[in-house]
Amino acid sequence: MTRDNRTGPPGFGSERAMLRAFLDYHRATLAMKCEGLSDEELRSRSMPPSTLSLLGLVRHMAEVERAWFRRVFEDHDAPMVWSDEIDFQAAYDASGSTRAEAFSAWEAEVENSRRVERAADSLDLAGYQPRWEEKVSLRMVMIHVLLEYGRHNGHADFLREGIDGAVGA
């Protein structure tokens, strides 16, 4: 991996500033775990029959960003990127995907999420989660997405170690 150029979250700040900084830190962590790898290495699976790969994680997080920011606050019927149904597992299968395709979608969804968050007057902004059929706050969405990144960055650590270990072997 290349040098760690992430900006760490501050030790103090408002709730919103902390949530924003931690989300950006975890987004940067996922990108960092993918740096310097070829499309083939990014598609490398953890172990059969799992379809989990770094590229699959990037695709999945594009769907997560889309589902929690775009669908909740803008367009409840926005289709998923890689599934005609609401199937978050479909994104994990990156066997036919490329870095350019996956990162383009993920970066577009991250930018949309940032725009939605910055435009909100407060973390109490209410949106509608169509899968749950109930209202949720921006605060809840940011925490949920942050937890998703934390969990999946743990998977990214494991996947990257496997790729780096195979290259060094």
Coordinates of N, CA and C in Angstrom, one line a residue:
M1 N 0.8 -1.2 0.0 CA 0.0 0.0 0.0 C 0.9 1.2 0.0
T2 N 0.3 2.3 -0.4 CA 1.0 3.6 -0.5 C 0.9 4.2 0.9
R3 N 1.5 5.4 1.0 CA 1.5 6.1 2.3 C 0.1 6.4 2.7
D4 N -0.1 6.5 4.0 CA -1.4 6.9 4.6 C -1.6 8.4 4.6
N5 N -2.4 8.9 3.6 CA -2.6 10.3 3.5 C -4.0 10.7 4.0
R6 N -4.6 9.8 4.8 CA -5.9 10.1 5.4 C -5.8 11.2 6.4
T7 N -6.9 12.0 6.5 CA -7.0 13.0 7.6 C -7.8 12.4 8.7
G8 N -7.2 12.3 9.8 CA -7.9 11.7 11.0 C -8.9 12.6 11.5
P9 N -9.9 12.0 12.1 CA -11.0 12.8 12.7 C -10.5 13.6 13.9
P10 N -11.1 14.7 14.1 CA -10.6 15.6 15.3 C -11.0 15.0 16.6
G11 N -10.2 15.4 17.6 CA -10.5 14.9 19.0 C -11.7 15.6 19.6
F12 N -12.0 16.8 19.1 CA -13.1 17.6 19.6 C -13.8 18.2 18.4
G13 N -15.1 18.5 18.6 CA -15.9 19.2 17.6 C -17.4 18.9 17.8
S14 N -18.1 19.6 17.0 CA -19.6 19.4 17.1 C -19.9 17.9 16.6
E15 N -21.1 17.5 17.0 CA -21.6 16.2 16.6 C -21.5 16.0 15.1
R16 N -22.0 17.0 14.4 CA -22.0 17.0 12.9 C -20.6 16.9 12.3
A17 N -19.7 17.8 12.8 CA -18.4 17.8 12.3 C -17.7 16.4 12.6
M18 N -17.9 15.8 13.8 CA -17.3 14.5 14.1 C -17.9 13.5 13.2
L19 N -19.2 13.4 13.0 CA -19.8 12.4 12.1 C -19.2 12.6 10.7
R20 N -19.2 13.8 10.2 CA -18.7 14.1 8.8 C -17.2 13.6 8.7
A21 N -16.4 13.9 9.7 CA -15.0 13.6 9.7 C -14.8 12.1 9.7
F22 N -15.5 11.4 10.6 CA -15.4 10.0 10.7 C -15.8 9.3 9.4
L23 N -16.9 9.7 8.8 CA -17.3 9.2 7.5 C -16.3 9.4 6.5
D24 N -15.7 10.6 6.4 CA -14.7 10.8 5.4 C -13.5 10.0 5.6
Y25 N -13.1 9.8 6.9 CA -12.0 9.0 7.3 C -12.2 7.5 6.8
H26 N -13.3 7.0 7.0 CA -13.6 5.6 6.6 C -13.7 5.5 5.1
R27 N -14.3 6.5 4.5 CA -14.3 6.4 3.0 C -12.9 6.4 2.5
A28 N -12.0 7.2 3.0 CA -10.6 7.3 2.6 C -9.9 6.0 2.9
T29 N -10.3 5.3 4.0 CA -9.7 4.0 4.4 C -10.0 3.0 3.3
L30 N -11.2 2.9 2.9 CA -11.6 2.0 1.8 C -10.8 2.2 0.5
A31 N -10.7 3.5 0.2 CA -9.9 3.8 -1.0 C -8.5 3.5 -0.9
M32 N -7.9 3.7 0.3 CA -6.5 3.4 0.6 C -6.2 1.9 0.5
K33 N -7.2 1.1 0.9 CA -7.0 -0.4 0.9 C -7.0 -0.9 -0.6
C34 N -7.5 -0.1 -1.5 CA -7.5 -0.5 -2.9 C -6.4 0.1 -3.7
E35 N -5.6 1.0 -3.1 CA -4.6 1.7 -3.9 C -3.5 0.8 -4.4
G36 N -3.1 1.0 -5.6 CA -1.9 0.3 -6.2 C -2.3 -1.1 -6.6
L37 N -3.5 -1.5 -6.7 CA -3.9 -2.8 -7.1 C -4.5 -2.8 -8.5
S38 N -4.3 -3.9 -9.2 CA -4.8 -4.0 -10.6 C -6.3 -4.4 -10.4
D39 N -7.0 -4.4 -11.5 CA -8.4 -4.8 -11.5 C -8.5 -6.3 -11.1
E40 N -7.6 -7.1 -11.6 CA -7.6 -8.5 -11.2 C -7.4 -8.7 -9.7
E41 N -6.4 -7.9 -9.1 CA -6.2 -8.0 -7.7 C -7.4 -7.5 -6.9
L42 N -8.0 -6.4 -7.4 CA -9.2 -5.9 -6.7 C -10.4 -6.9 -6.8
R43 N -10.4 -7.7 -7.8 CA -11.5 -8.8 -7.9 C -11.2 -10.0 -7.1
S44 N -10.0 -10.1 -6.6 CA -9.5 -11.3 -5.9 C -10.5 -11.6 -4.7
R45 N -11.0 -12.8 -4.7 CA -12.0 -13.2 -3.7 C -11.3 -13.7 -2.4
S46 N -12.0 -13.6 -1.3 CA -11.5 -14.0 0.0 C -11.3 -15.5 0.0
M47 N -12.3 -16.3 -0.3 CA -12.2 -17.7 -0.4 C -13.6 -18.3 -1.0
P48 N -13.5 -19.3 -1.8 CA -14.7 -19.8 -2.4 C -15.6 -20.4 -1.3
P49 N -16.9 -20.3 -1.4 CA -17.7 -19.8 -2.5 C -18.0 -18.3 -2.4
S50 N -17.3 -17.6 -1.5 CA -17.6 -16.2 -1.2 C -17.3 -15.4 -2.5
T51 N -18.1 -14.3 -2.7 CA -17.8 -13.4 -3.8 C -17.1 -12.1 -3.3
L52 N -16.8 -12.1 -2.0 CA -16.3 -10.9 -1.3 C -14.9 -10.6 -1.9
S53 N -14.8 -9.3 -2.3 CA -13.5 -8.8 -2.9 C -13.4 -7.3 -2.5
L54 N -12.3 -6.7 -2.7 CA -12.2 -5.3 -2.5 C -13.1 -4.5 -3.4
L55 N -13.1 -5.0 -4.7 CA -13.9 -4.3 -5.7 C -15.4 -4.5 -5.3
G56 N -15.7 -5.6 -4.8 CA -17.1 -5.9 -4.4 C -17.5 -5.0 -3.2
L57 N -16.5 -4.7 -2.3 CA -16.8 -3.8 -1.2 C -17.1 -2.4 -1.7
V58 N -16.3 -2.0 -2.6 CA -16.5 -0.6 -3.2 C -17.8 -0.5 -3.8
R59 N -18.2 -1.6 -4.6 CA -19.5 -1.6 -5.2 C -20.6 -1.6 -4.2
H60 N -20.5 -2.4 -3.1 CA -21.5 -2.5 -2.1 C -21.6 -1.2 -1.4
M61 N -20.5 -0.5 -1.1 CA -20.6 0.8 -0.4 C -21.2 1.9 -1.3
A62 N -21.1 1.8 -2.6 CA -21.8 2.7 -3.5 C -23.3 2.5 -3.3
E63 N -23.7 1.2 -3.2 CA -25.1 0.9 -2.9 C -25.6 1.4 -1.6
V64 N -24.8 1.2 -0.6 CA -25.1 1.7 0.8 C -25.3 3.2 0.8
E65 N -24.3 3.9 0.2 CA -24.4 5.4 0.1 C -25.7 5.8 -0.6
R66 N -26.0 5.1 -1.7 CA -27.2 5.4 -2.5 C -28.5 5.2 -1.7
A67 N -28.5 4.0 -1.1 CA -29.7 3.6 -0.3 C -30.0 4.5 0.8
W68 N -29.0 5.0 1.5 CA -29.2 5.8 2.7 C -29.2 7.3 2.5
F69 N -28.6 7.8 1.5 CA -28.7 9.2 1.3 C -29.7 9.5 0.1
R70 N -29.4 9.0 -1.1 CA -30.3 9.3 -2.2 C -31.7 8.8 -2.0
R71 N -31.9 7.5 -1.7 CA -33.2 7.0 -1.6 C -34.0 7.5 -0.3
V72 N -33.3 7.8 0.7 CA -34.0 8.3 2.0 C -34.4 9.8 1.8
F73 N -33.5 10.6 1.3 CA -33.7 12.0 1.3 C -34.1 12.6 0.0
E74 N -33.9 11.9 -1.2 CA -34.2 12.5 -2.5 C -35.2 11.7 -3.3
D75 N -35.0 10.5 -3.6 CA -35.8 9.7 -4.5 C -36.0 8.3 -3.9
H76 N -37.1 8.1 -3.3 CA -37.4 6.8 -2.6 C -37.4 5.7 -3.6
D77 N -37.6 5.9 -4.9 CA -37.6 4.9 -5.9 C -36.4 4.8 -6.7
A78 N -35.3 5.5 -6.3 CA -34.1 5.4 -7.1 C -33.6 4.0 -7.2
P79 N -33.3 3.5 -8.4 CA -32.9 2.1 -8.5 C -31.5 1.9 -7.9
M80 N -31.2 0.7 -7.6 CA -29.9 0.3 -7.2 C -29.0 0.4 -8.4
V81 N -27.7 0.4 -8.2 CA -26.7 0.5 -9.3 C -26.5 -0.8 -9.9
W82 N -26.4 -1.9 -9.2 CA -26.1 -3.2 -9.7 C -27.2 -4.3 -9.5
S83 N -28.4 -3.9 -9.2 CA -29.5 -4.8 -9.0 C -30.8 -4.2 -9.4
D84 N -31.6 -5.0 -10.1 CA -32.9 -4.5 -10.5 C -33.9 -4.6 -9.3
E85 N -33.5 -5.4 -8.3 CA -34.2 -5.5 -7.1 C -33.4 -4.9 -6.0
I86 N -34.0 -4.8 -4.8 CA -33.2 -4.3 -3.7 C -32.4 -5.4 -3.1
D87 N -31.3 -5.7 -3.8 CA -30.4 -6.8 -3.4 C -29.0 -6.3 -3.2
F88 N -28.7 -6.0 -2.0 CA -27.3 -5.5 -1.7 C -26.2 -6.5 -1.9
Q89 N -26.6 -7.8 -1.9 CA -25.6 -8.8 -2.2 C -25.1 -8.8 -3.6
A90 N -25.9 -8.4 -4.6 CA -25.5 -8.4 -6.0 C -24.2 -7.6 -6.2
A91 N -24.0 -6.5 -5.5 CA -22.9 -5.7 -5.7 C -21.6 -6.4 -5.3
Y92 N -21.6 -7.4 -4.4 CA -20.4 -8.1 -4.0 C -19.8 -8.9 -5.2
D93 N -20.6 -9.3 -6.2 CA -20.0 -10.0 -7.3 C -19.5 -9.1 -8.3
A94 N -18.2 -8.8 -8.2 CA -17.5 -7.9 -9.0 C -16.7 -8.6 -10.1
S95 N -17.1 -9.8 -10.4 CA -16.3 -10.6 -11.4 C -16.2 -10.0 -12.8
G96 N -17.2 -9.2 -13.2 CA -17.1 -8.5 -14.5 C -16.9 -7.0 -14.3
S97 N -16.4 -6.6 -13.2 CA -16.3 -5.1 -12.9 C -14.8 -4.7 -13.1
T98 N -14.7 -3.4 -13.2 CA -13.4 -2.8 -13.2 C -13.3 -1.7 -12.2
R99 N -12.0 -1.3 -11.9 CA -11.8 -0.2 -10.9 C -12.5 1.0 -11.4
A100 N -12.4 1.3 -12.7 CA -13.0 2.6 -13.2 C -14.5 2.6 -13.0
E101 N -15.1 1.4 -13.3 CA -16.6 1.4 -13.2 C -17.1 1.5 -11.7
A102 N -16.4 0.7 -10.9 CA -16.8 0.6 -9.5 C -16.5 1.9 -8.7
F103 N -15.3 2.5 -8.9 CA -15.0 3.7 -8.3 C -15.8 4.9 -8.8
S104 N -16.1 4.9 -10.1 CA -16.9 6.0 -10.6 C -18.2 6.0 -9.9
A105 N -18.9 4.9 -9.8 CA -20.2 4.8 -9.2 C -20.1 5.2 -7.7
W106 N -19.1 4.6 -7.0 CA -18.9 4.9 -5.6 C -18.6 6.4 -5.3
E107 N -17.7 7.0 -6.1 CA -17.4 8.4 -5.9 C -18.6 9.3 -6.1
A108 N -19.4 8.9 -7.1 CA -20.6 9.7 -7.4 C -21.5 9.7 -6.3
E109 N -21.7 8.5 -5.7 CA -22.7 8.4 -4.6 C -22.1 9.1 -3.3
V110 N -20.8 9.0 -3.1 CA -20.2 9.7 -1.9 C -20.4 11.2 -2.1
E111 N -20.2 11.7 -3.3 CA -20.4 13.2 -3.5 C -21.8 13.6 -3.3
N112 N -22.7 12.7 -3.8 CA -24.2 13.0 -3.6 C -24.5 13.0 -2.1
S113 N -24.0 12.0 -1.4 CA -24.2 11.9 0.1 C -23.7 13.2 0.8
R114 N -22.5 13.6 0.4 CA -21.9 14.8 1.0 C -22.8 16.0 0.7
R115 N -23.3 16.1 -0.5 CA -24.1 17.3 -0.9 C -25.4 17.3 0.0
V116 N -26.0 16.1 0.1 CA -27.3 16.0 0.9 C -27.0 16.4 2.3
E117 N -25.9 15.9 2.9 CA -25.6 16.2 4.3 C -25.3 17.7 4.5
R118 N -24.5 18.3 3.6 CA -24.2 19.7 3.7 C -25.4 20.6 3.5
A119 N -26.3 20.2 2.7 CA -27.5 21.0 2.4 C -28.5 21.0 3.6
A120 N -28.4 20.0 4.5 CA -29.4 19.9 5.6 C -29.1 20.9 6.6
D121 N -30.2 21.5 7.1 CA -30.1 22.5 8.2 C -29.6 21.9 9.5
S122 N -30.0 20.6 9.7 CA -29.6 20.0 11.0 C -29.5 18.5 10.8
L123 N -29.0 17.8 11.8 CA -29.0 16.4 11.8 C -30.3 15.8 12.1
D124 N -31.3 16.7 12.5 CA -32.7 16.2 12.7 C -33.5 16.2 11.4
L125 N -32.9 16.5 10.3 CA -33.6 16.4 9.0 C -34.2 15.0 8.9
A126 N -35.5 14.9 8.6 CA -36.2 13.7 8.5 C -36.2 13.2 7.0
G127 N -36.0 12.0 6.8 CA -36.1 11.3 5.5 C -37.0 10.1 5.7
Y128 N -37.3 9.5 4.6 CA -38.1 8.3 4.6 C -37.3 7.1 4.1
Q129 N -37.2 6.1 5.0 CA -36.5 4.8 4.6 C -37.5 3.9 4.0
P130 N -37.6 3.7 2.7 CA -38.6 2.9 2.1 C -38.6 1.4 2.4
R131 N -37.4 0.9 2.7 CA -37.3 -0.5 3.1 C -37.9 -0.7 4.5
W132 N -37.8 0.2 5.4 CA -38.4 0.1 6.7 C -39.8 0.7 6.8
E133 N -40.1 1.5 5.8 CA -41.4 2.2 5.7 C -41.6 3.1 6.9
E134 N -40.5 3.8 7.3 CA -40.6 4.8 8.4 C -39.6 5.9 8.2
K135 N -39.8 7.0 8.9 CA -38.9 8.1 8.9 C -37.7 7.9 9.7
V136 N -36.6 8.5 9.2 CA -35.3 8.4 10.0 C -34.6 9.8 9.9
S137 N -33.8 10.0 10.8 CA -33.0 11.3 10.8 C -31.7 11.2 10.1
L138 N -31.2 12.4 9.6 CA -29.9 12.4 9.0 C -28.9 11.9 10.0
R139 N -29.0 12.2 11.3 CA -28.1 11.7 12.3 C -28.0 10.2 12.3
M140 N -29.2 9.5 12.2 CA -29.3 8.1 12.2 C -28.6 7.5 11.0
V141 N -28.9 8.2 9.8 CA -28.3 7.7 8.5 C -26.8 7.8 8.6
M142 N -26.3 8.9 9.1 CA -24.8 9.1 9.1 C -24.2 8.0 10.0
I143 N -24.8 7.8 11.2 CA -24.2 6.8 12.1 C -24.3 5.4 11.4
H144 N -25.4 5.1 10.8 CA -25.6 3.8 10.2 C -24.5 3.6 9.1
V145 N -24.3 4.6 8.2 CA -23.4 4.4 7.1 C -22.0 4.4 7.7
L146 N -21.7 5.1 8.7 CA -20.4 5.0 9.4 C -20.1 3.6 9.9
L147 N -21.1 3.0 10.5 CA -21.0 1.6 11.0 C -20.8 0.6 9.9
E148 N -21.4 0.9 8.8 CA -21.2 0.0 7.6 C -19.8 0.1 7.1
Y149 N -19.2 1.3 7.0 CA -17.9 1.4 6.6 C -16.9 0.8 7.6
G150 N -17.1 1.0 8.9 CA -16.3 0.3 9.9 C -16.3 -1.2 9.8
R151 N -17.4 -1.8 9.6 CA -17.5 -3.2 9.4 C -16.8 -3.7 8.2
H152 N -17.1 -3.0 7.1 CA -16.5 -3.5 5.8 C -15.0 -3.1 5.6
N153 N -14.6 -2.1 6.3 CA -13.1 -1.8 6.3 C -12.4 -2.9 7.0
G154 N -13.0 -3.5 8.0 CA -12.4 -4.7 8.6 C -12.2 -5.8 7.6
H155 N -13.2 -6.0 6.8 CA -13.1 -7.0 5.7 C -12.0 -6.6 4.7
A156 N -11.9 -5.3 4.4 CA -10.9 -4.8 3.5 C -9.5 -5.0 4.0
D157 N -9.3 -4.9 5.3 CA -8.0 -5.2 5.9 C -7.6 -6.7 5.6
F158 N -8.6 -7.6 5.8 CA -8.3 -9.0 5.6 C -8.0 -9.3 4.1
L159 N -8.8 -8.7 3.2 CA -8.7 -8.9 1.8 C -7.3 -8.3 1.3
R160 N -7.0 -7.1 1.8 CA -5.7 -6.5 1.4 C -4.5 -7.3 1.9
E161 N -4.6 -7.8 3.1 CA -3.5 -8.6 3.6 C -3.3 -9.9 2.8
G162 N -4.4 -10.5 2.3 CA -4.4 -11.7 1.5 C -3.7 -11.4 0.2
I163 N -4.0 -10.3 -0.4 CA -3.5 -9.9 -1.7 C -2.0 -9.6 -1.5
D164 N -1.6 -8.8 -0.5 CA -0.2 -8.4 -0.3 C 0.6 -9.7 0.0
G165 N 0.0 -10.6 0.8 CA 0.7 -11.8 1.2 C 0.9 -12.7 0.0
A166 N 0.0 -12.7 -1.0 CA 0.1 -13.6 -2.2 C 1.2 -13.0 -3.1
V167 N 1.2 -11.7 -3.2 CA 2.2 -11.0 -4.0 C 3.6 -11.2 -3.4
G168 N 3.7 -11.1 -2.1 CA 5.0 -11.3 -1.5 C 5.5 -12.7 -1.3
A169 N 4.6 -13.7 -1.6 CA 5.0 -15.1 -1.4 C 5.8 -15.6 -2.5

